Structures are given as C-alpha cells and as structure tokens.
Amino acid sequence: MAKTMAQLPYHYGVKVRVFPSTEQKRLIKRNSDASRFIYNQMNGMNNDLFWLKQVKIPITIVLDRIADLTKRLRKPSTAISNIHGWLNHPDFDSLMKANAIKNYKTAWKLFRQVHQAGTPKFHKRGYTQTYQTSCLYSAKITVPSMNNGSVRLTDTHHLWLPKLGRFHFKGFPSHLLSRADDVRVGTITVSMDAVGHYFVSLQMGSEYPFVGKQRVAKSKVGIDLNLDNFLTDSNGQVIANPRYYRMIKGKLAKAQRKLSRRARRAKKGQRRLSESKNYQKQRLLVAKLQLKVANQRKNFLHHISTTLIKNHDLVVAEELRSKNMLRDHALAMSISDVGWRTLLGMLSYKADLYGRKFLTVNPRNTTQTCSHCGHIMTGKNKLTLADRKWTCPSCGTFHVRDHNAAKNVLAKGLATL
C-alpha cells in the first residue's frame, strides 16, 4: 500500500505560474466563490449553534434547531450541498468542497493551539481568488508519482488539473522534472492575485531528499537584524537595507490618491466600483506597484536566507516579535519594510531542507553586553539607538554595536546547544 503524504519523510512546495483560457478562468472563479461560500456556511452554522446553546430555557424551537445544526455539522459537505443544490453542478470540484471544510476545521485547531490566531472569520469577496483541491491516485497504483494522479504533468510545460483540464505553466524547478516518477503530489492551491496572474501551488512528498546533501561548511554564524543595516553577522559582514517600500512610497501614495478620487467620482455618479472602468484601471496600477515591492523584498530575502544556510552549519538569530514592535508608530513602517519574520521563516524551513541547524535566541541584552568580557551596560551607561559604536568601560574593548550584538547572539546559540 502506498504511503500517505504525512508518512513520507521529505516534503517540498512549488508555486508555478499558469496561463488559463477564458473558460478555465470562469471555472476557477466559480470554484473560488463556492469554496468561500462553503467556508462561510460552516462558520455561520457554528456561530448559530454557539449562540443557541447560550439559551438556558428549554424552548422547543431552539432545541430542534440545535439538534438540526448538530446533525448537519456531522456531515457538512452533504448537508450544505442538499440545501444549496447549485453546489452539485458539474463545474465544481468535489475535493474543493472537502478542502474548504477541512480548512475551516484547521482554523479552529489553530485557534485552540495559539489563541492569538482568533476564531474563524467570514471570508469577504475581493479581487483575489483561491481554492484548494487534492491529487487522487487509483487504488491499483502502487507507486504514486507526478505523472499518474488526477493532478499530473503531461509534459515539461503542461499540467493537468481536475475540472480545469490542461494548463501551460512556467517556473517549475528543472531538477524535479527529471525525477517526476518518485515524487507524489498532495494538496494543490489554485489562485489569482490582485493583478490577475494565475498560480498553482503544489505540495509534494518523496522517499528521497529534494535537495542534494550539502558539504560540511565548518562554520557557525550569528546574525543581528536591525533597521540601519538589514543584517550584520558575527564575522563582521554587513548587508545594507534595500528599503524597497520607501523607494516607491511617493509614487504609490500619488497613485492611491488618484484611486480614491476615482472611487468618489464613481459613487457620486451612482456607479458600482466593479463597473467603473477608470477606477479598475487605477486599481490595477496600484496593485502592480504593491506587487513589485512584495516581489523585490521576497527575492532579496530568498537570496539572503539561501546564502546563509548553504555557507554555514549553524545559523543563530534573535527571536523577534514583529507584532509587538509594530506598536511603535515611529518605526512601524521601517519594520514592516524589512520583513524580519519572513526571513526567519525562510531560514527555518531551508535549514531543514539543506540539513543545517537554525536557532533563535532571546534578544535580551545582546546589544548591551560586551562580547569580550560579558559586562552589561546599565543605568546611565545604557546604550541608545544613536550609539552605533562604543567602548566597554570594564575591559576597554572597542565595539561596533551591531557586530557585537551578532557575536552575543551566536554565543547564546552555542550555549543553548
């Protein structure tokens, strides 16, 4: 019997851009809308059940409604499809329905594990589209691969998806195309961004590593993340902060003001924004500017994280809580622009992928401590953000602030190990 995705030891994710036909775009939109509708129906039934259970008086109509909702939530897919018959149309992927329900249950699971995530909310209609489906394999297939499931590669440039058919795609890693026979496909996400680009994300699993074994680098590094320079490591290397958002902020603000004026004009003329061509043209321009910044930042962070992981056996960083730091309105924009949490997430999964070690440590006193003698600057001598260089009053060692902090981060990581 073939192993499930959870049982496979190695996992990998690939996101490729696809180029659907007009009919395929229509089907993607229908499935995306249906997925959102099913999610919201699940949320609505659970909300009704919760508030009805707050009624302590045994009212017959309330008890009947609680019993009905409880019965529906046992088999929600069948219940929702029976009530809303249009969901049985052949345009809809049955696995899309199952994944929408699964995602709702996962949202509750996350809330119970991490209460900061919040309870599931109703999904609003927007300019993006997304839904999930799964790859099915026949019971006769003993070795599932990328070429024999319901989602499969028909050749090196075309992908087959349930209900949608054949897509042309680009951006698939060439080293995976050559080993399609030992890679199994799991969950698939079909999406469209605000600009109108379509993507397919594939979750893949295998018995064998997706990345070749890396040589032993015999190197350990600590990194200090800051706003003056994006990153300083314990070896003294400094990476400048590109500040992508700041570079485009003026142009984006001007485009957004123009968008706001066109929205007011459309509402004054009693036209829907979806029917206002001038508004939609400007909305697309704003979305492209925002997408450009996001792509530039993501590309920069990928290069930095891959270089760090490939060249060092151990990478140690500060455990930064960006959500708390964003409360400082003077620094909120700069903190959002650098993408620290995204970098830490990339370092974490790439360390597993390449067989390296990545640790995060408590940043307490990493800046105020002398890496040479361990003296901590306190009271009147405590360093401020303006102090970029300082001399230890205990041992007289001269420090560059960020380099010293990176050394302390690495020392904390080694102590943890």
PDB file of C-alpha atoms in Angstrom, residues 17 53 79 201 258 316 337 393:
ATOM      1  CA  ARG A  17       2.512  30.485 -12.886  1.00  0.00           C
ATOM      2  CA  LYS A  53     -26.638  26.929  23.254  1.00  0.00           C
ATOM      3  CA  ALA A  79     -25.824  18.901   4.310  1.00  0.00           C
ATOM      4  CA  SER A 201       0.905  25.689  -5.742  1.00  0.00           C
ATOM      5  CA  LYS A 258      -5.891  59.115  -7.693  1.00  0.00           C
ATOM      6  CA  VAL A 316      21.595  31.749  15.087  1.00  0.00           C
ATOM      7  CA  ASP A 337       9.502  47.091   5.095  1.00  0.00           C
ATOM      8  CA  PRO A 393      34.164  50.513  30.430  1.00  0.00           C
TER       9      PRO A 393
END
